[in-house]
Coordinates of C-alpha atoms in Angstrom, one line a residue:
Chain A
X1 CA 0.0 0.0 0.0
X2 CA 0.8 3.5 -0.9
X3 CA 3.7 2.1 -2.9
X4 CA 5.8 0.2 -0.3
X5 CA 6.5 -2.6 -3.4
X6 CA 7.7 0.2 -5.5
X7 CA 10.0 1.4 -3.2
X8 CA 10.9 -2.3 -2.0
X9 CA 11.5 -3.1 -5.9
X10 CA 13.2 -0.4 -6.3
X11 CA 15.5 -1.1 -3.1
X12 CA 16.3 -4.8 -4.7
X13 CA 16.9 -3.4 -8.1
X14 CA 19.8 -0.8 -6.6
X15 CA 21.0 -3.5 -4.4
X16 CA 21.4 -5.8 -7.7
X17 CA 23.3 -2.8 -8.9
X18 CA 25.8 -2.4 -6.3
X19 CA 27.1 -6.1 -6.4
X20 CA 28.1 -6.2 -10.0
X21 CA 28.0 -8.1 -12.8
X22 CA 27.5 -12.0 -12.0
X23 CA 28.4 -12.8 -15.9
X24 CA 31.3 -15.0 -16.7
X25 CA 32.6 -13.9 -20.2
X26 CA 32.0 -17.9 -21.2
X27 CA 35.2 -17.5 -24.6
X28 CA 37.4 -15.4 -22.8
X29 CA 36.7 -16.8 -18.8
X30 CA 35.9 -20.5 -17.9
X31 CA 34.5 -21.3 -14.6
X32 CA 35.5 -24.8 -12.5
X33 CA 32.8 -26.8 -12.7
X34 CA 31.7 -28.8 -9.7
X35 CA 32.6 -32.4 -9.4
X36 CA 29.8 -34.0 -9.7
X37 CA 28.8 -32.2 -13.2
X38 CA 27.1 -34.2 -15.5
X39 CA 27.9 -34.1 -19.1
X40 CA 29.5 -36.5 -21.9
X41 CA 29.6 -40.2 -20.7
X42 CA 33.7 -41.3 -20.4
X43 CA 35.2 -44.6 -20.1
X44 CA 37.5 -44.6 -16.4
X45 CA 41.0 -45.4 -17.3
X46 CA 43.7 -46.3 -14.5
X47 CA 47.0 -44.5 -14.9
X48 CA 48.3 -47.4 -17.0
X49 CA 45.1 -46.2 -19.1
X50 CA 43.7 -49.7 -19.1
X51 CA 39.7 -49.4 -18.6
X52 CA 37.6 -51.3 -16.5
X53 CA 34.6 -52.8 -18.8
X54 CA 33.6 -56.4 -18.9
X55 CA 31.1 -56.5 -21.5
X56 CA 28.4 -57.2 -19.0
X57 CA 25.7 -54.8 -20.8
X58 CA 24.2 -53.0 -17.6
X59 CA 25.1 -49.6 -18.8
X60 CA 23.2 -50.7 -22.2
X61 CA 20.2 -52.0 -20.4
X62 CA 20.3 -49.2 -18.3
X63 CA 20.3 -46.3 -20.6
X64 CA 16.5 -45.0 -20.9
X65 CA 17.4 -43.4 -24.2
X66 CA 19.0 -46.6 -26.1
X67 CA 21.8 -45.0 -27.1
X68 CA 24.6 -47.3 -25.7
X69 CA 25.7 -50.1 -27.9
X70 CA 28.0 -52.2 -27.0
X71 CA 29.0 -55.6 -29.5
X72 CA 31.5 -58.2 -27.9
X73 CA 33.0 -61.6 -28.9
X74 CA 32.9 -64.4 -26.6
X75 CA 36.3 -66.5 -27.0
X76 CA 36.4 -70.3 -26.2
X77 CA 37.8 -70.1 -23.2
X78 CA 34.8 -67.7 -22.2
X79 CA 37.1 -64.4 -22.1
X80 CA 35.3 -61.5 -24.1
X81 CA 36.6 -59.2 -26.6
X82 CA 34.5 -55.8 -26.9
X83 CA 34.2 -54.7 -30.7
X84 CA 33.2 -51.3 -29.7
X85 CA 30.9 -49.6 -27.3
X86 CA 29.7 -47.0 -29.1
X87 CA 27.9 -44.0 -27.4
X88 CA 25.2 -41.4 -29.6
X89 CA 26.4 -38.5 -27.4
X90 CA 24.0 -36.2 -29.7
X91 CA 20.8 -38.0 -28.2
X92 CA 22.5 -38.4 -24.7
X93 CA 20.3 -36.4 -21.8
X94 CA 23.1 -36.9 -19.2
X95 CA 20.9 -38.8 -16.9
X96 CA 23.9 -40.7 -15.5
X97 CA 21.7 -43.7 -15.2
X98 CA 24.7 -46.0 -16.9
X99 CA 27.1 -44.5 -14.6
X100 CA 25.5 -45.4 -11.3
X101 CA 24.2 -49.0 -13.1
X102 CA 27.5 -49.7 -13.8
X103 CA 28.8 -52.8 -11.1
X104 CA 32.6 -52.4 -12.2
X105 CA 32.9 -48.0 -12.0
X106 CA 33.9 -48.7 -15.8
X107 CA 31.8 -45.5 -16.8
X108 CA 31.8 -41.8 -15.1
X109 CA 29.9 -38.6 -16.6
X110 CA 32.8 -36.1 -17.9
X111 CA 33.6 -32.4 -17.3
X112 CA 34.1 -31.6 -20.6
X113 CA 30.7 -29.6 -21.9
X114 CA 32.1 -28.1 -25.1
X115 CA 30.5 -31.1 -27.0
X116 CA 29.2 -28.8 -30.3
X117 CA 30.7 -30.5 -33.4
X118 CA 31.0 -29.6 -36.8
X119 CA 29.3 -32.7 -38.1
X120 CA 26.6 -35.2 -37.5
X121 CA 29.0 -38.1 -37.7
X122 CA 31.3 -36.2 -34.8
X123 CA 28.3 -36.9 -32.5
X124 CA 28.9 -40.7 -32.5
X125 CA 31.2 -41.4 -29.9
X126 CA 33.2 -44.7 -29.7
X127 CA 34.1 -45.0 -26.6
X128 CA 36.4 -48.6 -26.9
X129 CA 36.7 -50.1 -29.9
X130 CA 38.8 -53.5 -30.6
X131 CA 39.8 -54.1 -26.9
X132 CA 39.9 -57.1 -24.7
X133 CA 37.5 -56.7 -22.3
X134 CA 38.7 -56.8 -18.5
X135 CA 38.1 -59.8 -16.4
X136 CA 38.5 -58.7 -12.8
X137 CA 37.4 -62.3 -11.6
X138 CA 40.5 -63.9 -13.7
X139 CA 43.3 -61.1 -12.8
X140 CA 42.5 -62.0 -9.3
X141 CA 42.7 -65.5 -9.5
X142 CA 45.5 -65.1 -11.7
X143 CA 47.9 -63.0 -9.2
X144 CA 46.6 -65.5 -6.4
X145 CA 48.6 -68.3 -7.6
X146 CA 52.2 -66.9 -8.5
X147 CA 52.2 -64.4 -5.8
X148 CA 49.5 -65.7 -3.2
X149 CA 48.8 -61.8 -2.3
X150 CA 45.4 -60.4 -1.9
X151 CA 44.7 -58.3 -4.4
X152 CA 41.6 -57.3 -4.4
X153 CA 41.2 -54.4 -7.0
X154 CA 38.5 -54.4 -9.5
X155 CA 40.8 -52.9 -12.2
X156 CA 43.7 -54.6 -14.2
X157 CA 41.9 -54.8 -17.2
X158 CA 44.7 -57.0 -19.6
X159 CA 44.3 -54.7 -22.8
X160 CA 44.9 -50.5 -23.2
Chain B
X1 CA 25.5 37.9 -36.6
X2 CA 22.3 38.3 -38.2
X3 CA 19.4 37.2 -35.8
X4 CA 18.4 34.9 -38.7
X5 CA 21.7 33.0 -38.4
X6 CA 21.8 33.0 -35.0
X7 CA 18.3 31.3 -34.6
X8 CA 19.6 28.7 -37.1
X9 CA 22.6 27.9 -35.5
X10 CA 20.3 27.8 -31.8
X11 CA 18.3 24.9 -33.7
X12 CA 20.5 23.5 -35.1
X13 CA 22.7 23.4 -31.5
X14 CA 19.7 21.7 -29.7
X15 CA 19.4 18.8 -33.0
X16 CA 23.5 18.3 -32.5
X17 CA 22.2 18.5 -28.8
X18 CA 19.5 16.0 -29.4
X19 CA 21.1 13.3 -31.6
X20 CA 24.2 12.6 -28.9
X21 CA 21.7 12.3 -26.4
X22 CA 20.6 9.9 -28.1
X23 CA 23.5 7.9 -28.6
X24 CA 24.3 8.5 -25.4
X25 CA 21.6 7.9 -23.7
X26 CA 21.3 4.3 -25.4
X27 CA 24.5 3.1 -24.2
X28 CA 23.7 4.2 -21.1
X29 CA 20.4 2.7 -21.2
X30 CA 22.0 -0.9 -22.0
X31 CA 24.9 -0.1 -19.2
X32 CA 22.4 0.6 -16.7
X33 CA 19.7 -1.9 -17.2
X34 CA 22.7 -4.4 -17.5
X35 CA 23.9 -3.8 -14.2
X36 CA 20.7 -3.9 -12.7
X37 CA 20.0 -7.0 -13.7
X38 CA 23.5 -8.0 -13.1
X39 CA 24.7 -8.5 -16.4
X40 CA 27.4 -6.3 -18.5
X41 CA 25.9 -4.9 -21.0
X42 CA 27.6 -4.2 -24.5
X43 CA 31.4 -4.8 -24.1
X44 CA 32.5 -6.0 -27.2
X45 CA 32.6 -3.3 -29.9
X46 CA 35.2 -0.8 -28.6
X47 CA 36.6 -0.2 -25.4
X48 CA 33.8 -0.7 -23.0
X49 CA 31.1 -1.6 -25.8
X50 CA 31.4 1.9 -26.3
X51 CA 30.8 1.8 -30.3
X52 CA 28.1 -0.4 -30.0
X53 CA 25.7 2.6 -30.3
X54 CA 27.1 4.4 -33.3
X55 CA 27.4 0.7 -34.8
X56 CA 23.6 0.5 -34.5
X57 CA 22.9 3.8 -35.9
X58 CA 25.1 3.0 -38.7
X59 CA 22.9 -0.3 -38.9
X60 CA 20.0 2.1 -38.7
X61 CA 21.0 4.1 -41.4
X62 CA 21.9 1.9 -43.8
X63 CA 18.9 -0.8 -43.5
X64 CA 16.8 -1.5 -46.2
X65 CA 13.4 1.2 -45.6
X66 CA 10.4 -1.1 -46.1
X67 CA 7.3 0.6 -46.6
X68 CA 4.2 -2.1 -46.5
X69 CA 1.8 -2.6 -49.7
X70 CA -1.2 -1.1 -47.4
X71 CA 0.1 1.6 -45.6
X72 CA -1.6 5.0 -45.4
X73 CA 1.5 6.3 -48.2
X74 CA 0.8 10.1 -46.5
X75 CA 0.7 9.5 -43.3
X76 CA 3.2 6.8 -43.0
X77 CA 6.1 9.1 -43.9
X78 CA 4.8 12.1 -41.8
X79 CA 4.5 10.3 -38.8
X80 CA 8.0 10.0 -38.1
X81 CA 9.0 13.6 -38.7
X82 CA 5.2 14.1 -36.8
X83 CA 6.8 12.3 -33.4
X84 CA 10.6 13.6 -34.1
X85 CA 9.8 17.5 -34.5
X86 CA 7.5 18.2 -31.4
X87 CA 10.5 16.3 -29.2
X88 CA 12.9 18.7 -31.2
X89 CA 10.8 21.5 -30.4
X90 CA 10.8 20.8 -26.5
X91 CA 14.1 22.0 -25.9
X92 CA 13.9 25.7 -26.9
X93 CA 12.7 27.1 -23.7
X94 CA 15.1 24.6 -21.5
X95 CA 17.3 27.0 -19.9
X96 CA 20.8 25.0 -19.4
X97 CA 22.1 28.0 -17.7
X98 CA 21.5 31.8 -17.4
X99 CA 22.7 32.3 -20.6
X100 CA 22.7 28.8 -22.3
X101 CA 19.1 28.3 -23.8
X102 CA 17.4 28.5 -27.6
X103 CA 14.8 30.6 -26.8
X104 CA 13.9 32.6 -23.4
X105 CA 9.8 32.3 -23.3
X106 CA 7.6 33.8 -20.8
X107 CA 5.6 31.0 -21.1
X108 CA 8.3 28.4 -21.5
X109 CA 6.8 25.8 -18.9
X110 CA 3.4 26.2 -20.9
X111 CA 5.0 25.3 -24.3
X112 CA 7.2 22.4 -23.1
X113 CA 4.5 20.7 -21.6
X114 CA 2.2 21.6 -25.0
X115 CA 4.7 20.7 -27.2
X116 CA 5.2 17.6 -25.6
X117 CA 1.9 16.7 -25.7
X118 CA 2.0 16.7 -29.6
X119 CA 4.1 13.6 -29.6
X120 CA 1.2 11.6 -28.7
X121 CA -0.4 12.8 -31.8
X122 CA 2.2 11.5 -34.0
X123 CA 2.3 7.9 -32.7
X124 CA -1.1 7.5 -33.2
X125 CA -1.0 8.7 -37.0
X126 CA 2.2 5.9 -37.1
X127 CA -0.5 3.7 -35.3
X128 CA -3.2 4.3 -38.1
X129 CA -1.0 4.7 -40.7
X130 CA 0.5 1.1 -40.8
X131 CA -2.4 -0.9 -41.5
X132 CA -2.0 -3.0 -38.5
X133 CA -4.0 -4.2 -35.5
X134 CA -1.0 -4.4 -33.4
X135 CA 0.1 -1.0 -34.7
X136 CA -3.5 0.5 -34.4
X137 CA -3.5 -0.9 -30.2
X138 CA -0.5 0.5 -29.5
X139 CA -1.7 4.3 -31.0
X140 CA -4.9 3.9 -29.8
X141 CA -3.4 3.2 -26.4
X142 CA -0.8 6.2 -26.7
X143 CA -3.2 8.8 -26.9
X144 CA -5.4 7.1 -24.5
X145 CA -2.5 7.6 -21.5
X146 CA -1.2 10.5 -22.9
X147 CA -4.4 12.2 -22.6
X148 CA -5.4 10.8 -19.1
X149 CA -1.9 11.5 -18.0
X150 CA -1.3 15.0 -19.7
X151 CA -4.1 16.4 -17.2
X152 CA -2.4 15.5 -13.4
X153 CA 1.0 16.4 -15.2
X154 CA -0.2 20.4 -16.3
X155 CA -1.8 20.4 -12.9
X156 CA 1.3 19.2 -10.2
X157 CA 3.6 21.8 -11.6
X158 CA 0.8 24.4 -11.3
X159 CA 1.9 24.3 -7.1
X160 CA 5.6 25.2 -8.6
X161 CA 3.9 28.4 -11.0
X162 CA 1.0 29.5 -8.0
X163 CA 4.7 29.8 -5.6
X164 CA 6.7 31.6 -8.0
X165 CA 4.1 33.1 -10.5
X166 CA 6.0 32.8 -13.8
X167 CA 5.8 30.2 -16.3
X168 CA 9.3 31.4 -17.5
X169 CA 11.5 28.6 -16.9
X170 CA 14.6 30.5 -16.1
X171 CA 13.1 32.5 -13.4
X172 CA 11.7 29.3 -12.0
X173 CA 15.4 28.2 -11.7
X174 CA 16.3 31.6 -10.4
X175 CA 13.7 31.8 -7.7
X176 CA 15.3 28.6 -6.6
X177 CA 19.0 29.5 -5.8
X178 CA 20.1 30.1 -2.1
X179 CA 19.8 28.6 1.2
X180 CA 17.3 27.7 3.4
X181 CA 19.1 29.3 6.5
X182 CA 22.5 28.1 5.0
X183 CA 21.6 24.6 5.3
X184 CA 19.6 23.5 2.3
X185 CA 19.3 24.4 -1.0
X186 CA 16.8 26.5 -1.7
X187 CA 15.1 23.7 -4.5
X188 CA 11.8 23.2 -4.1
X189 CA 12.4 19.7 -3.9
X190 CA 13.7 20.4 -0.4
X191 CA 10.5 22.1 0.8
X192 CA 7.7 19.7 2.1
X193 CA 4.7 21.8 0.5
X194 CA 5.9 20.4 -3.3
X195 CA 6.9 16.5 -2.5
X196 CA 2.9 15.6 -3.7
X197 CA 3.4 18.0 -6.4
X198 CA 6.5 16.3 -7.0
X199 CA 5.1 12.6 -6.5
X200 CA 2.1 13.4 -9.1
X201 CA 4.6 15.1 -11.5
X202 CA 6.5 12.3 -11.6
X203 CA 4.5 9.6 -12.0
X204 CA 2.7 11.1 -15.1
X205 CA 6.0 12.1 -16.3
X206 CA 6.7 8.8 -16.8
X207 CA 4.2 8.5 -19.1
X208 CA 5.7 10.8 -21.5
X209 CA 9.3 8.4 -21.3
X210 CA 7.0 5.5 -22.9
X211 CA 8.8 3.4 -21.0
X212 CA 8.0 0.3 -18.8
X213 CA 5.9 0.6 -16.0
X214 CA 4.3 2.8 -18.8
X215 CA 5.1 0.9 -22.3
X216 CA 1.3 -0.1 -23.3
X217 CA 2.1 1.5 -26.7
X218 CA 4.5 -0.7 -27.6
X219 CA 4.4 -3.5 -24.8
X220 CA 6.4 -5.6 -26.9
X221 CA 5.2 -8.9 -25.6
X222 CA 1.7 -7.5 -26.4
X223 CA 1.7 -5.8 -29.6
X224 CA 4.9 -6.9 -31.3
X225 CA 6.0 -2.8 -31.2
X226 CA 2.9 -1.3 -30.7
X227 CA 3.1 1.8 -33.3
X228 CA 6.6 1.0 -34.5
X229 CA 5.4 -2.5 -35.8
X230 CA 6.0 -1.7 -39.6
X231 CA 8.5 0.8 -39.3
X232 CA 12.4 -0.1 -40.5
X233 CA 15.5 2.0 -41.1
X234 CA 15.6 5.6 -39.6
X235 CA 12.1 5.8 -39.5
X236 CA 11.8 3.5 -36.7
X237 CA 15.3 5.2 -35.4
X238 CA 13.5 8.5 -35.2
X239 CA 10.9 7.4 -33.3
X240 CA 13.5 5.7 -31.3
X241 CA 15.2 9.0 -31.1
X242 CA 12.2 11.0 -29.9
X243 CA 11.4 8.3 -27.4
X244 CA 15.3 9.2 -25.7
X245 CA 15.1 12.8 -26.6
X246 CA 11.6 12.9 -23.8
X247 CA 13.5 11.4 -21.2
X248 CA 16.1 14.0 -21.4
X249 CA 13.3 16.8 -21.6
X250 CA 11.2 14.9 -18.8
X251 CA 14.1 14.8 -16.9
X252 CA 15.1 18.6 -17.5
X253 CA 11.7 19.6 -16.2
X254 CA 11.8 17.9 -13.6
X255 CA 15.4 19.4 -13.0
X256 CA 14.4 23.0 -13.7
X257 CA 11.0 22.9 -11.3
X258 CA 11.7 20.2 -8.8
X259 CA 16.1 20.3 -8.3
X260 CA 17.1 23.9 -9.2
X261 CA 17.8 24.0 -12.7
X262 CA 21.6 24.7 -13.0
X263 CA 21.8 26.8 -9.6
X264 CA 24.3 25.2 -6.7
X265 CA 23.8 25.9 -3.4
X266 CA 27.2 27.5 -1.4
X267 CA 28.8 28.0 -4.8
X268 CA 29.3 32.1 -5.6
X269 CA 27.6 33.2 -8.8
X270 CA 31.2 34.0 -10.7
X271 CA 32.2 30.4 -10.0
X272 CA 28.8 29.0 -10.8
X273 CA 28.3 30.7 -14.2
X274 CA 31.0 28.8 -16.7
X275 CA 30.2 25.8 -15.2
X276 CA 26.4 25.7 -15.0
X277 CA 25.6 23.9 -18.5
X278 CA 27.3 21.4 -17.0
X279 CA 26.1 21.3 -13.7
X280 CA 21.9 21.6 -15.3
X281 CA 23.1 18.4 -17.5
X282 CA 25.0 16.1 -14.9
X283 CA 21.2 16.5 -12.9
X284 CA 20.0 16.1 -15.7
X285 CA 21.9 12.4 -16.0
X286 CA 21.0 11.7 -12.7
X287 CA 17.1 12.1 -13.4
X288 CA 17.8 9.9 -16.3
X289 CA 19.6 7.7 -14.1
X290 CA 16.3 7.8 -12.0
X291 CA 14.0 6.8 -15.0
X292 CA 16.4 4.1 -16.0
X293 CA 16.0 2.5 -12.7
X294 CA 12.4 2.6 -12.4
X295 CA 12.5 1.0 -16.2
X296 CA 14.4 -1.8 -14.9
X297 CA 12.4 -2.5 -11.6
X298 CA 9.1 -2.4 -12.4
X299 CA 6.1 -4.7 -14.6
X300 CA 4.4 -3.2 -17.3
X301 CA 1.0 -2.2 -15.9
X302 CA -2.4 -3.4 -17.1
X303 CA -4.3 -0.4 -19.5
X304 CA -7.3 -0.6 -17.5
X305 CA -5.5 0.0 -14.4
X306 CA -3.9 2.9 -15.7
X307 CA -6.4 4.7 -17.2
X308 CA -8.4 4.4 -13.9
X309 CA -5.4 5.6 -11.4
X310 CA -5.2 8.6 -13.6
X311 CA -8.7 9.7 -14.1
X312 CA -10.0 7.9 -10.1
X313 CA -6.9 8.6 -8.1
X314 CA -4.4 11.0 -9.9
X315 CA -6.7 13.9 -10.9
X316 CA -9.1 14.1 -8.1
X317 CA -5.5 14.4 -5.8
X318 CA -3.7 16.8 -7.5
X319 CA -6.7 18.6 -7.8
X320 CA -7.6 18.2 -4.0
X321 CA -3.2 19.6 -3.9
X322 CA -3.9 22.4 -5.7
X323 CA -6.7 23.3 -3.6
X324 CA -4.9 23.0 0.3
X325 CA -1.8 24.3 -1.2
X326 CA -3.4 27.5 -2.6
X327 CA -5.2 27.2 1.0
X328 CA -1.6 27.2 2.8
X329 CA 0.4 29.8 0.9
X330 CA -2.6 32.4 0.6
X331 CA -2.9 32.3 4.1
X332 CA 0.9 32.2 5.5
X333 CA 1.6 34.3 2.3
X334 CA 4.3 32.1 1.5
X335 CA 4.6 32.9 -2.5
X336 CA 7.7 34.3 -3.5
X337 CA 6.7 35.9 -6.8
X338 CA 9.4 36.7 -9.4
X339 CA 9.8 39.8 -11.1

């Protein structure tokens, strides 16, 4: 009454004022994101840059938008050999769903968010392609016998 | 100097006058709506964004002019120069300092006020001109508020001529200079009796800024832009123009009766004299600066409501004003009459 928003308003605007720009000039200035920012899907690699997938198809199952493909070989002595896992980053929402289905911490959401590309093909991500896929199970029983140590990593896949 | 080429070189002082404010006044604009909303505004072109402005009127200048199969052919190319002139025409009885002004008129305040009223008249030809609903609204609507509002904004400066008893707008500025026992200025602005004058004055001032909370002639998420719909190239930039040029003269007004022209108090005449165009037009930014801020804070507000706080509220106060404060200075004779 009698104008007591206006002057309120009015109050906030000038207030606004006095802090200062909030922009972040995005070319020229980039800001950290946080860590738990969601954008492209990325395959975790150890230092040795091996990754961590065993073809067990959860992300693909997982993934409300279908856009996960992952083709593997079985070999005759039951180890699996991923032909590619192939990711359609422009039809990815960044729901993370693969990331928390995953059981072996093989996928993470990445930080990078400059994902425009120049060409449709350029939105097709493979993420491995012609690897051997990692057999946690195996490693572990493997570096049981010669060393008898208890390793008990989930990582070690056998192929960069 | 023959007076002939002296009054040509006064008008054509008050267009040079009239087109930088413009220019100016638009970056500023975009500068201080930025910051209040916590953005930058322009920074790219130039240092500081400061060519972005005379980028745009170079844009304006050199943009195809479009003129619609349907249009009114007549009217649609007066209207511009219709809207332009009268703003033009507001500054000859501004007085920037004692000696600084186009033209000194008796009845300066009168005239201002009258010319400015014409403007109106021009958007709605622009309005009925373009063969457009949205166009037609947004004219209709312009002389709709400008009429409602031109009748509480005559009547809340007549507190400022009944005190003084001129309608020359340098003596108004004159009557103004001094001290109130050393302490205060002597501006009107500091003396209780005018703050409703002042209240009234500004909030139908506003109108004539056509600027949000008052936009309804172009509320652009209403009417697309209202009377400037099918108007391109420096048409549209006149009207653009005209619509900056008001604020400056709203704000001068307001300046010259409200905040004591280009008098300072405690500041001896011979000091104050070189430096008073400068001191009228720094107030003069600062009123803008005012009108900018209100632009940025508050919603557009619904026609209905305005046309009934000017006729139900706005009138019947500053007529009640007029009233009590002819009441209060008849009877503690507290005019000061110039001249």
């Amino acid at each position: 009454m009698w104008g007591k928003g206006i002057l309120n308003g009015m109050r906030i605007t000038m207030r606004n004022m006095l802090r200062g720009p909030i922009t972040v000039r995005y070319p020229y200035e980039r800001v950290t994101l946080p860590e738990r920012a969601r954008w492209a899907v990325e395959v975790v690699r150890d230092e040795s840059g091996a990754h961590k997938c065993t073809a067990c198809m959860t992300c693909v199952r997982a993934c409300p938008d279908h856009i996960l493909d992952l083709q593997f070989t079985t070999a005759e002595d039951k180890s699996k050999h991923i032909d590619y896992l192939r990711y359609e980053m422009g039809a990815c929402m960044m729901c993370g769903l693969c990331v928390e289905a995953c059981p072996f911490d093989a996928l993470k959401m990445g930080q990078d968010y400059e994902l425009a590309k120049l060409t449709r093909d350029e939105l097709t991500v493979d993420l491995l392609v012609d690897v051997a896929a990692a057999a946690p199970a195996r490693a572990k029983k493997a570096s049981e016998v010669p060393a008898g140590g208890t390793d008990d990593s989930r990582g070690g896949g056998t192929d960069g | 100097m023959s007076p002939e080429l002296a009054s040509l070189l006064r008008i054509l002082a008050a267009v040079g006058l009239m087109l930088m404010n413009g220019v100016i006044l638009i970056y500023m604009l975009r500068r201080v709506l930025g910051r209040l909303h916590q953005r930058l505004g322009p920074v790219h072109v130039g240092p500081q964004g400061l060519l972005q402005t005379p980028m745009d009127v170079l844009k304006l200048l050199t943009k195809e002019d479009i003129t619609p199969t349907n249009v009114d052919k007549a009217l649609y190319f007066i209207a511009p120069a219709a809207v332009f002139t009268p703003s033009l025409m507001a500054y000859a009885a501004i007085p920037f300092s004692p000696t600084w002004m186009v033209t000194d008129l008796d009845t300066g305040l009168l005239y201002t006020l009258v010319v400015m009223s014409l403007v109106s008249m021009g958007l709605l030809m622009a309005g009925w001109a373009s063969a457009n609903k949205w166009s037609l609204i947004g004219g209709m609507r312009s002389v709709g508020q400008h009429i409602a509002y031109e009748i509480p904004l005559l009547l809340s400066v007549l507190p400022v001529v009944m005190y003084v008893g001129t309608l020359n707008l340098s003596s108004i500025v004159e009557a103004q200079s001094g001290t109130w026992l050393g302490i205060l200025p002597q501006w009107f602005i500091t003396n209780p009796l005018f703050w409703p004058a002042f209240i009234i004055f500004i909030v139908s001032a506003l109108i004539k800024v056509n600027q949000t909370p008052f936009d309804m002639s172009e509320a652009e998420s209403e009417l697309v832009a209202g009377f400037a719909t099918e108007y391109s190239s420096m048409k549209f930039g006149l009207f653009f123009l005209s619509e900056f040029s008001n604020s400056f003269i709203v704000s001068a007004l307001a300046v010259t009766l409200f905040f004591g022209g280009w008098t300072l108090p405690f500041v001896p005449d011979e000091v104050l004299a070189p430096i008073a165009p400068v001191v009228f037009m720094l107030k003069v930014y600062v009123g803008i600066f005012v009108l900018m801020w209100i632009r940025g804070t508050l919603p557009r507000v619904r026609m209905d409501h305005l046309m009934q706080f000017a006729w139900k509220i706005l009138i019947p106060a500053v007529l009640t004003w007029i009233l009590v404060f002819g009441f209060i200075i008849k009877l503690f004779d507290l005019g000061r009459p110039v001249g």
